[in-house]
Short mmCIF file of C-alpha atoms in Angstrom, two decimals:
data_model
loop_
_atom_site.label_atom_id
_atom_site.label_comp_id
_atom_site.label_asym_id
_atom_site.label_seq_id
_atom_site.Cartn_x
_atom_site.Cartn_y
_atom_site.Cartn_z
CA UNK X 24 56.07 87.36 112.10
CA UNK X 25 59.54 88.56 111.20
CA UNK X 26 63.07 88.40 112.60
CA UNK X 27 64.59 91.27 114.55
CA UNK X 28 66.84 92.07 111.59
CA UNK X 29 66.09 92.58 107.91
CA UNK X 30 67.50 90.44 105.11
CA UNK X 31 70.86 91.27 103.57
CA UNK X 32 72.19 90.27 100.15
CA UNK X 33 75.68 89.60 98.85
CA UNK X 34 77.03 88.76 95.43
CA UNK X 35 80.05 86.91 94.07
CA UNK X 36 81.03 86.55 90.41
CA UNK X 37 83.43 84.22 88.66
CA UNK X 38 84.17 82.62 85.30
CA UNK X 39 83.66 78.94 84.52
CA UNK X 40 86.00 77.85 81.75
CA UNK X 41 84.87 75.67 78.85
CA UNK X 42 84.46 72.05 79.93
CA UNK X 43 84.97 72.88 83.60
CA UNK X 44 82.74 72.16 86.59
CA UNK X 45 82.27 74.40 89.62
CA UNK X 46 80.63 73.56 92.94
CA UNK X 47 78.81 76.24 94.91
CA UNK X 48 79.32 75.38 98.58
CA UNK X 49 76.36 75.37 100.96
CA UNK X 50 78.60 77.10 103.52
CA UNK X 51 77.94 80.49 101.89
CA UNK X 52 74.62 80.45 103.78
CA UNK X 53 76.21 79.72 107.17
CA UNK X 54 76.14 83.40 108.17
CA UNK X 55 72.33 83.44 108.01
CA UNK X 56 69.66 82.18 110.41
CA UNK X 57 69.00 78.51 109.48
CA UNK X 58 66.24 78.25 106.91
CA UNK X 59 66.34 81.93 105.91
CA UNK X 60 69.12 81.69 103.34
CA UNK X 61 68.67 81.36 99.62
CA UNK X 62 70.84 81.70 96.52
CA UNK X 63 70.24 82.63 92.89
CA UNK X 64 72.75 81.58 90.24
CA UNK X 65 72.91 83.48 86.95
CA UNK X 66 74.86 81.95 84.03
CA UNK X 67 75.54 84.03 80.94
CA UNK X 68 77.91 84.47 78.00
CA UNK X 69 79.08 87.88 79.21
CA UNK X 70 79.06 89.77 82.51
CA UNK X 71 75.43 90.03 83.59
CA UNK X 72 73.87 92.95 85.42
CA UNK X 73 72.25 90.86 88.13
CA UNK X 74 68.69 90.88 86.79
CA UNK X 75 67.49 88.09 89.07
CA UNK X 76 68.86 89.52 92.30
CA UNK X 77 67.73 93.05 91.40
CA UNK X 78 64.21 91.84 90.68
CA UNK X 79 64.05 90.00 94.00
CA UNK X 80 65.37 92.93 96.01
CA UNK X 81 62.89 95.33 94.39
CA UNK X 82 60.10 92.87 95.13
CA UNK X 83 61.05 92.89 98.83
CA UNK X 84 61.21 96.68 99.10
CA UNK X 85 58.42 97.45 101.58
CA UNK X 86 57.65 101.13 100.94
CA UNK X 87 55.33 102.59 98.36
CA UNK X 88 55.79 106.16 97.18
CA UNK X 89 55.14 106.91 93.50
CA UNK X 90 58.77 106.39 92.53
CA UNK X 91 59.12 103.10 94.41
CA UNK X 92 55.77 101.77 93.17
CA UNK X 93 56.74 102.56 89.57
CA UNK X 94 60.24 101.13 89.93
CA UNK X 95 58.86 97.86 91.26
CA UNK X 96 56.17 97.54 88.59
CA UNK X 97 57.86 98.72 85.37
CA UNK X 98 60.31 95.77 85.07
CA UNK X 99 57.41 93.34 85.57
CA UNK X 100 56.02 94.49 82.23
CA UNK X 101 58.89 92.68 80.49
CA UNK X 102 60.54 90.09 82.71
CA UNK X 103 57.64 87.76 83.43
CA UNK X 104 59.65 84.64 82.67
CA UNK X 105 62.40 85.59 85.11
CA UNK X 106 59.96 86.71 87.81
CA UNK X 107 58.05 83.44 87.56
CA UNK X 108 61.21 81.32 87.72
CA UNK X 109 62.22 83.15 90.91
CA UNK X 110 58.83 82.62 92.57
CA UNK X 111 58.03 86.34 92.54
CA UNK X 112 54.77 85.60 90.74
CA UNK X 113 52.93 82.31 90.38
CA UNK X 114 51.77 82.81 86.81
CA UNK X 115 51.03 85.47 84.23
CA UNK X 116 47.61 86.20 85.74
CA UNK X 117 49.16 86.97 89.12
CA UNK X 118 51.86 89.11 87.49
CA UNK X 119 49.35 91.16 85.53
CA UNK X 120 47.37 91.62 88.72
CA UNK X 121 50.40 93.05 90.48
CA UNK X 122 51.04 95.49 87.65
CA UNK X 123 47.37 96.47 87.70
CA UNK X 124 47.53 97.05 91.46
CA UNK X 125 50.50 99.36 90.88
CA UNK X 126 48.56 101.31 88.23
CA UNK X 127 45.66 101.79 90.65
CA UNK X 128 47.96 102.88 93.45
CA UNK X 129 49.83 105.35 91.25
CA UNK X 130 46.64 107.14 90.25
CA UNK X 131 45.88 107.79 93.94
CA UNK X 132 48.99 110.02 93.86
CA UNK X 133 47.87 112.10 90.87
CA UNK X 134 47.36 115.76 91.69
CA UNK X 135 44.45 117.86 90.45
CA UNK X 136 46.59 119.39 87.67
CA UNK X 137 47.47 115.94 86.25
CA UNK X 138 51.01 115.75 87.65
CA UNK X 139 52.03 113.34 90.41
CA UNK X 140 53.18 113.76 94.00
CA UNK X 141 55.70 111.60 95.81
CA UNK X 142 53.43 110.07 98.45
CA UNK X 143 49.86 111.13 97.66
CA UNK X 144 47.73 113.59 95.68
CA UNK X 145 48.46 116.32 98.24
CA UNK X 146 52.25 116.03 97.97
CA UNK X 147 54.23 118.67 96.10
CA UNK X 148 54.41 118.30 92.33
CA UNK X 149 57.39 116.23 91.18
CA UNK X 150 58.20 117.07 87.56
CA UNK X 151 60.74 114.37 86.69
CA UNK X 152 58.78 111.79 88.67
CA UNK X 153 55.58 112.70 86.80
CA UNK X 154 57.31 111.88 83.50
CA UNK X 155 58.63 108.62 84.99
CA UNK X 156 55.14 107.58 86.08
CA UNK X 157 53.68 108.50 82.70
CA UNK X 158 56.44 106.51 80.98
CA UNK X 159 55.37 103.42 82.92
CA UNK X 160 51.67 104.02 82.22
CA UNK X 161 52.35 104.53 78.50
CA UNK X 162 54.29 101.29 78.29
CA UNK X 163 51.53 99.50 80.20
CA UNK X 164 48.96 100.80 77.67
CA UNK X 165 51.14 99.55 74.80
CA UNK X 166 51.06 96.09 76.38
CA UNK X 167 47.24 96.19 76.68
CA UNK X 168 47.01 96.74 80.41
CA UNK X 169 43.78 98.55 81.38
CA UNK X 170 44.91 102.11 82.11
CA UNK X 171 42.04 104.49 82.98
CA UNK X 172 41.83 106.87 80.04
CA UNK X 173 40.70 110.09 81.73
CA UNK X 174 43.48 110.36 84.36
CA UNK X 175 46.01 109.11 81.80
CA UNK X 176 45.07 111.89 79.38
CA UNK X 177 45.25 114.40 82.24
CA UNK X 178 48.81 113.25 82.81
CA UNK X 179 49.70 113.71 79.13
CA UNK X 180 48.07 117.13 79.14
CA UNK X 181 50.23 118.16 82.07
CA UNK X 182 53.37 116.90 80.28
CA UNK X 183 52.45 118.98 77.21
CA UNK X 184 51.96 122.03 79.40
CA UNK X 185 55.31 121.48 81.07
CA UNK X 186 57.21 121.35 77.76
CA UNK X 187 55.33 124.33 76.35
CA UNK X 188 56.77 126.52 79.08
CA UNK X 189 59.75 128.41 77.66
CA UNK X 190 62.07 127.16 80.41
CA UNK X 191 65.48 125.92 79.29
CA UNK X 192 67.40 126.23 82.54
CA UNK X 193 69.86 123.41 83.26
CA UNK X 194 67.88 122.40 86.33
CA UNK X 195 64.67 121.89 84.34
CA UNK X 196 66.10 120.19 81.25
CA UNK X 197 66.19 116.59 82.63
CA UNK X 198 62.43 116.68 83.39
CA UNK X 199 61.72 118.45 80.09
CA UNK X 200 63.58 115.89 77.95
CA UNK X 201 61.89 113.03 79.79
CA UNK X 202 58.46 114.59 79.19
CA UNK X 203 59.27 114.93 75.46
CA UNK X 204 60.33 111.28 75.29
CA UNK X 205 57.06 110.13 76.89
CA UNK X 206 55.03 112.34 74.56
CA UNK X 207 56.95 110.92 71.60
CA UNK X 208 56.18 107.40 72.81
CA UNK X 209 52.51 108.34 73.10
CA UNK X 210 52.54 109.88 69.60
CA UNK X 211 51.78 113.38 70.89
CA UNK X 212 55.04 115.29 70.43
CA UNK X 213 55.89 118.11 68.05
CA UNK X 214 59.01 117.09 66.05
CA UNK X 215 60.16 120.71 66.00
CA UNK X 216 60.42 120.73 69.82
CA UNK X 217 62.82 117.76 69.77
CA UNK X 218 64.96 119.13 66.95
CA UNK X 219 65.20 122.57 68.56
CA UNK X 220 66.20 121.06 71.90
CA UNK X 221 68.85 118.92 70.19
CA UNK X 222 70.29 121.64 67.97
CA UNK X 223 70.41 124.40 70.58
CA UNK X 224 70.48 122.82 74.05
CA UNK X 225 71.98 119.31 73.77
CA UNK X 226 75.24 120.25 75.46
CA UNK X 227 73.32 122.05 78.21
CA UNK X 228 71.40 118.95 79.34
CA UNK X 229 73.33 118.10 82.52
CA UNK X 230 72.71 114.34 82.66
CA UNK X 231 73.57 111.46 80.36
CA UNK X 232 70.04 110.14 80.84
CA UNK X 233 68.47 113.40 79.67
CA UNK X 234 70.56 113.33 76.49
CA UNK X 235 69.73 109.66 75.93
CA UNK X 236 66.00 110.28 76.37
CA UNK X 237 66.20 113.06 73.80
CA UNK X 238 67.99 110.62 71.49
CA UNK X 239 65.36 107.92 72.06
CA UNK X 240 62.57 110.41 71.29
CA UNK X 241 64.29 111.43 68.04
CA UNK X 242 64.74 107.76 67.12
CA UNK X 243 61.00 107.23 67.52
CA UNK X 244 60.49 109.98 64.92
CA UNK X 245 62.99 108.36 62.56
CA UNK X 246 65.58 111.15 62.92
CA UNK X 247 68.49 108.75 63.27
CA UNK X 248 71.20 111.33 62.67
CA UNK X 249 70.17 113.50 65.61
CA UNK X 250 69.32 110.43 67.71
CA UNK X 251 72.83 109.02 67.26
CA UNK X 252 74.33 112.44 68.06
CA UNK X 253 72.38 112.59 71.34
CA UNK X 254 73.41 109.07 72.40
CA UNK X 255 77.08 109.69 71.59
CA UNK X 256 76.87 112.86 73.68
CA UNK X 257 75.33 110.85 76.54
CA UNK X 258 78.10 108.24 76.42
CA UNK X 259 80.73 111.02 76.58
CA UNK X 260 79.19 112.48 79.75
CA UNK X 261 78.44 109.64 82.18
CA UNK X 262 79.68 111.27 85.36
CA UNK X 263 77.52 113.74 87.21
CA UNK X 264 79.55 116.85 87.96
CA UNK X 265 79.32 118.00 91.58
CA UNK X 266 79.21 121.64 90.59
CA UNK X 267 75.88 120.97 88.87
CA UNK X 268 74.36 118.48 91.26
CA UNK X 269 75.24 119.48 94.82
CA UNK X 270 72.04 121.43 95.37
CA UNK X 271 69.46 119.80 93.08
CA UNK X 272 70.69 116.40 91.90
CA UNK X 273 67.94 114.54 93.76
CA UNK X 274 65.14 116.10 91.72
CA UNK X 275 65.58 113.33 89.14
CA UNK X 276 66.38 110.59 91.73
CA UNK X 277 69.51 109.77 89.77
CA UNK X 278 73.10 108.62 89.99
CA UNK X 279 75.77 107.94 87.41
CA UNK X 280 74.98 104.22 87.65
CA UNK X 281 71.27 104.84 87.01
CA UNK X 282 72.04 107.12 84.06
CA UNK X 283 74.43 104.61 82.52
CA UNK X 284 71.96 101.71 82.88
CA UNK X 285 69.08 103.69 81.42
CA UNK X 286 71.22 104.97 78.54
CA UNK X 287 72.38 101.45 77.62
CA UNK X 288 68.75 100.30 77.73
CA UNK X 289 67.45 103.16 75.57
CA UNK X 290 70.30 102.88 73.04
CA UNK X 291 69.72 99.15 72.62
CA UNK X 292 65.97 99.69 72.38
CA UNK X 293 66.50 102.43 69.76
CA UNK X 294 68.87 100.27 67.66
CA UNK X 295 71.67 102.82 67.86
CA UNK X 296 74.60 101.27 66.02
CA UNK X 297 77.30 103.83 66.80
CA UNK X 298 78.86 103.08 70.18
CA UNK X 299 79.81 99.81 71.88
CA UNK X 300 76.78 99.41 74.12
CA UNK X 301 77.62 95.82 75.23
CA UNK X 302 81.03 97.17 76.30
CA UNK X 303 79.29 99.83 78.38
CA UNK X 304 77.23 97.02 79.90
CA UNK X 305 80.48 95.37 81.05
CA UNK X 306 81.52 98.67 82.64
CA UNK X 307 78.14 98.72 84.38
CA UNK X 308 78.63 95.18 85.69
CA UNK X 309 82.01 96.17 87.15
CA UNK X 310 80.49 99.32 88.66
CA UNK X 311 77.66 97.51 90.46
CA UNK X 312 80.06 94.83 91.72
CA UNK X 313 81.81 97.65 93.60
CA UNK X 314 78.59 99.13 95.00
CA UNK X 315 77.35 97.92 98.33
CA UNK X 316 73.84 99.33 97.98
CA UNK X 317 71.65 100.23 95.01
CA UNK X 318 68.67 102.59 94.94
CA UNK X 319 65.27 101.61 93.54
CA UNK X 320 66.02 103.77 90.47
CA UNK X 321 69.30 101.98 89.86
CA UNK X 322 67.69 98.56 90.28
CA UNK X 323 64.76 99.27 87.95
CA UNK X 324 66.87 100.59 85.06
CA UNK X 325 69.54 97.89 85.51
CA UNK X 326 66.79 95.28 85.16
CA UNK X 327 65.53 96.94 81.99
CA UNK X 328 69.07 97.12 80.56
CA UNK X 329 69.82 93.49 81.45
CA UNK X 330 66.63 92.29 79.85
CA UNK X 331 67.17 94.26 76.63
CA UNK X 332 70.81 93.24 76.23
CA UNK X 333 70.33 89.50 76.76
CA UNK X 334 73.41 87.38 76.01
CA UNK X 335 75.97 87.75 73.28
CA UNK X 336 76.14 84.04 72.47
CA UNK X 337 74.36 80.85 73.45
CA UNK X 338 75.43 78.92 76.52
CA UNK X 339 75.28 75.21 77.22
CA UNK X 340 75.27 74.30 80.91
CA UNK X 341 74.31 71.57 83.36
CA UNK X 342 73.12 72.23 86.92
CA UNK X 343 73.18 69.41 89.46
CA UNK X 344 73.94 66.99 86.64
CA UNK X 345 70.90 68.02 84.59
CA UNK X 346 71.63 69.52 81.17
CA UNK X 347 69.56 72.64 80.56
CA UNK X 348 68.28 73.69 77.10
CA UNK X 349 70.83 75.74 75.16
CA UNK X 350 70.01 79.43 75.56
CA UNK X 351 71.06 82.75 74.00
CA UNK X 352 69.82 84.55 77.12
CA UNK X 353 71.08 84.31 80.71
CA UNK X 354 69.96 81.27 82.70
CA UNK X 355 68.58 81.83 86.21
CA UNK X 356 68.41 79.07 88.81
CA UNK X 357 67.28 79.62 92.41
CA UNK X 358 67.91 77.47 95.49
CA UNK X 359 66.61 77.65 99.05
CA UNK X 360 68.63 76.56 102.07
CA UNK X 361 67.43 72.94 101.90
CA UNK X 362 68.30 72.63 98.21
CA UNK X 363 71.76 74.05 98.90
CA UNK X 364 72.60 71.17 101.27
CA UNK X 365 75.64 69.36 99.91
CA UNK X 366 76.44 72.13 97.42
CA UNK X 367 75.34 72.94 93.87
CA UNK X 368 77.33 71.77 90.85
CA UNK X 369 77.57 73.96 87.74
CA UNK X 370 79.12 72.55 84.55
CA UNK X 371 80.01 74.53 81.43
CA UNK X 372 79.36 72.16 78.53
CA UNK X 373 80.17 74.76 75.86
CA UNK X 374 83.35 75.72 74.02
CA UNK X 375 83.69 79.22 75.53
CA UNK X 376 84.01 80.51 79.10
CA UNK X 377 80.80 81.65 80.81
CA UNK X 378 80.11 84.06 83.64
CA UNK X 379 78.62 82.85 86.89
CA UNK X 380 77.05 85.34 89.26
CA UNK X 381 75.75 84.13 92.63
CA UNK X 382 73.49 86.29 94.75
CA UNK X 383 72.81 84.91 98.22
CA UNK X 384 70.69 86.43 100.93
CA UNK X 385 69.15 85.78 104.31
CA UNK X 386 68.64 87.10 107.82
CA UNK X 387 72.02 87.50 109.60
CA UNK X 388 72.69 84.96 112.34
CA UNK X 389 74.74 87.47 114.34
CA UNK X 390 73.66 90.94 115.37
CA UNK X 391 74.78 93.59 112.89
CA UNK X 392 76.90 96.24 114.54
CA UNK X 393 76.25 99.97 114.51
CA UNK X 394 77.48 101.64 111.34
CA UNK X 395 77.42 105.12 109.88
CA UNK X 396 78.30 106.76 106.58
CA UNK X 397 77.00 110.25 105.98
CA UNK X 398 74.48 110.06 108.85
CA UNK X 399 74.44 109.70 112.61
CA UNK X 400 71.34 108.37 114.41
CA UNK X 401 70.28 107.70 118.02
CA UNK X 402 67.12 106.50 119.77
CA UNK X 403 65.94 106.52 123.36
CA UNK X 404 62.69 105.63 125.17
CA UNK X 405 61.02 107.90 127.73
CA UNK X 406 58.07 107.79 130.07
CA UNK X 407 55.13 110.10 129.37
CA UNK X 408 56.62 112.46 131.93
CA UNK X 409 59.84 112.75 129.95
CA UNK X 410 62.07 110.56 132.15
CA UNK X 411 64.46 108.05 130.53
CA UNK X 412 62.85 104.60 130.62
CA UNK X 413 64.70 101.55 131.93
CA UNK X 414 64.17 98.92 129.22
CA UNK X 415 65.04 96.13 131.67
CA UNK X 416 61.98 96.91 133.81
CA UNK X 417 59.12 97.86 131.52
CA UNK X 418 55.70 96.80 132.78
CA UNK X 419 53.00 95.31 130.59
CA UNK X 420 50.58 98.14 129.78
CA UNK X 421 53.18 100.90 130.06
CA UNK X 422 53.12 103.60 127.38
CA UNK X 423 56.48 104.96 126.26
CA UNK X 424 57.66 107.66 123.89
CA UNK X 425 60.43 106.76 121.46
CA UNK X 426 62.57 109.73 120.42
CA UNK X 427 64.81 109.40 117.37
CA UNK X 428 67.35 112.09 116.57
CA UNK X 429 70.34 112.39 114.32
CA UNK X 430 72.05 114.44 111.67
CA UNK X 431 73.43 114.26 108.16
CA UNK X 432 77.20 114.60 108.13
CA UNK X 433 77.80 114.83 104.37
CA UNK X 434 76.16 118.23 103.67
CA UNK X 435 73.99 117.12 100.74
CA UNK X 436 70.43 117.69 99.64
CA UNK X 437 68.73 114.42 100.51
CA UNK X 438 65.43 112.59 100.52
CA UNK X 439 65.86 110.40 103.54
CA UNK X 440 63.89 107.77 105.41
CA UNK X 441 64.01 106.66 109.04
CA UNK X 442 62.80 103.14 109.81
CA UNK X 443 62.44 101.85 113.37
CA UNK X 444 61.47 98.18 113.64
CA UNK X 445 59.57 97.41 116.84
CA UNK X 446 60.48 94.64 119.29
CA UNK X 447 57.84 91.91 119.41
CA UNK X 448 56.49 93.05 122.78
CA UNK X 449 55.62 96.60 121.66
CA UNK X 450 52.76 97.99 119.61
CA UNK X 451 52.55 101.46 118.13
CA UNK X 452 49.95 103.72 119.62
CA UNK X 453 48.37 106.11 117.13
CA UNK X 454 47.45 109.19 119.12
CA UNK X 455 45.57 110.66 116.16
CA UNK X 456 43.22 107.68 115.93
CA UNK X 457 42.47 107.35 119.61
CA UNK X 458 42.02 111.03 120.31
CA UNK X 459 45.44 110.82 121.81
CA UNK X 460 47.43 112.58 124.39
CA UNK X 461 47.23 116.30 124.60
CA UNK X 462 50.39 117.91 123.28
CA UNK X 463 50.65 119.72 126.58
CA UNK X 464 51.22 116.35 128.26
CA UNK X 465 54.28 115.84 126.03
CA UNK X 466 55.51 119.44 126.08
CA UNK X 467 58.96 118.18 127.09
CA UNK X 468 59.45 116.84 123.56
CA UNK X 469 61.88 118.78 121.33
CA UNK X 470 60.67 120.45 118.14
CA UNK X 471 60.13 117.63 115.65
CA UNK X 472 61.17 117.56 111.99
CA UNK X 473 58.35 117.94 109.43
CA UNK X 474 57.80 114.74 107.46
CA UNK X 475 56.88 114.31 103.82
CA UNK X 476 55.31 110.98 104.76
CA UNK X 477 54.80 109.08 107.99
CA UNK X 478 53.59 105.53 108.61
CA UNK X 479 52.60 103.82 111.86
CA UNK X 480 52.66 100.17 110.84
CA UNK X 481 52.01 97.03 112.84
CA UNK X 482 55.72 96.33 113.15
CA UNK X 483 57.56 99.60 112.50
CA UNK X 484 57.62 103.36 112.47
CA UNK X 485 58.54 105.03 109.16
CA UNK X 486 59.24 108.70 108.40
CA UNK X 487 60.31 110.18 105.06
CA UNK X 488 61.78 113.68 105.11
CA UNK X 489 64.01 116.12 103.23
CA UNK X 490 67.29 117.66 104.26
CA UNK X 491 68.71 120.74 102.59
CA UNK X 492 72.46 121.22 102.58
CA UNK X 493 72.08 124.96 103.17
CA UNK X 494 69.92 124.60 106.29
CA UNK X 495 69.74 122.55 109.49
CA UNK X 496 71.09 119.04 108.95
CA UNK X 497 69.61 117.57 112.14
CA UNK X 498 66.36 115.62 112.42
CA UNK X 499 64.09 114.58 115.29
CA UNK X 500 61.04 112.26 115.35
CA UNK X 501 58.92 110.75 118.09
CA UNK X 502 56.20 108.14 118.40
CA UNK X 503 54.39 106.34 121.21
CA UNK X 504 54.38 102.60 121.93
CA UNK X 505 52.62 100.40 124.44
CA UNK X 506 54.13 97.31 126.06
CA UNK X 507 51.61 94.55 125.29
CA UNK X 508 53.36 91.20 125.81
CA UNK X 509 55.42 89.92 128.73
CA UNK X 510 58.87 88.53 127.96
CA UNK X 511 62.37 89.42 126.89
CA UNK X 512 62.66 90.55 123.30
CA UNK X 513 65.35 91.71 120.91
CA UNK X 514 65.27 95.47 120.34
CA UNK X 515 65.95 95.99 116.59
CA UNK X 516 68.25 98.73 115.40
CA UNK X 517 66.86 102.00 114.09
CA UNK X 518 68.33 103.15 110.80
CA UNK X 519 68.26 106.08 108.41
CA UNK X 520 69.19 106.12 104.73
CA UNK X 521 69.17 108.36 101.72
CA UNK X 522 66.51 106.71 99.53
CA UNK X 523 68.33 107.54 96.30
CA UNK X 524 71.93 107.26 97.44
CA UNK X 525 71.64 104.38 99.95
CA UNK X 526 75.41 104.33 100.38
CA UNK X 527 74.67 107.12 102.87
CA UNK X 528 73.07 105.53 105.93
CA UNK X 529 73.42 104.90 109.64
CA UNK X 530 72.31 102.12 111.96
CA UNK X 531 72.41 101.75 115.74
CA UNK X 532 73.37 98.67 117.71
CA UNK X 533 70.62 96.22 118.64
CA UNK X 534 69.49 95.89 122.23
CA UNK X 535 66.94 94.12 124.41
CA UNK X 536 63.73 94.97 126.24
CA UNK X 537 62.31 93.11 129.25
CA UNK X 538 58.55 93.43 129.80
CA UNK X 539 57.40 92.41 133.28
CA UNK X 540 53.86 91.66 134.55
CA UNK X 541 51.78 94.75 135.40
CA UNK X 542 51.97 96.14 138.91
#
């Protein structure tokens, strides 16, 4: 059972001066359906990157390609105490079980050559993603998680093969430097490879993250001079230049925000002293405050950076009149709608100002309006004969064809996803499972866009696909549904988004469907 709309999250930040008290009003949840709202308060000595809210939003992300599975699981290796306090896991045993489930799922996406595909073992090889997955698996092994040895070694073997190829093109360097970092972490890298890459190609690596990963690999070898040089170079080159990234930026699933978060994390982890990494963390906090949406990559690395940075000084606070233990790390306190009744009081008992970040979320009370930024999307329902269906007069037992079409309006290379939530009275009909309708019967359908992944779930239709800026920017999908329950139901909006730049998205208006008794 779920509402006709998905949850949304918002965030507000403020400072609480020394000795002052602040009350968080329950009215911030008024825009949500009663009972669905909740709030998480983070208190810290310096601007915090939103670890608690990021962890919760990643936990709710419902899709499971290799990148998304890894991004959800990797932070859980280190933030058990925060996850448990937020109710994401009940105890350490449950948390370890979730990480183990992710490890099992990831290996189902390993290709025969040892690399990894996006959605399954038959997907195309993803070079940067393969290094990302192996990074997670290597860290899991370090923390004594059971990682199957044979497929793990196959993955390392593929990484070695990838770096042995004499390929130093700009487009391949981000994946190459990541592979070298993972091999260094696994103790299977040749020091000469790292030094050569630093001395000859450092300025050619087109991303800050690639330079930082090279620096982190050198730090693992004890080459602090070159490591510091690589991190300083990363910090001088945060922004991704359009002339480099217009046609292949998405191959490393990255953004400037992701690169900055990962660089701050790796520099702190590597004990790099040159550079004001906490100051960069403040720049990150300001950046994410301005962003409406974050990708799974951005969330995962922001969590890792927030956890590694901790707090600058201890804080002394009271919540709802109860004094909490003094802490040199951020304090996270969560409240559901019932606990928010009457407001929440926050008191700063220390001698210095503290930062208060409040993330609140819930299911919107009012229908969200149609919106578009970089995409346009439309949906219509048809009879099996290709005639437009009247959604006010659907009969129980009718089979309809939903046709979704749209286009990208920003002329970018994109990995996009369409999600169409079903109204409660409809069920998806899987023509492949039931032997289905002959294609001839639906010959009126337009030519459909090839998908990288497609899911027919109990409550939604999902299609993942690629768009190339140099080719057709339109997309078309279709699926069949059957009207199974009589009644009047909300018709959820259909939406499309770029999975790794979710600022680009589109959503239709909501509607209604009336299902009458059968004739």
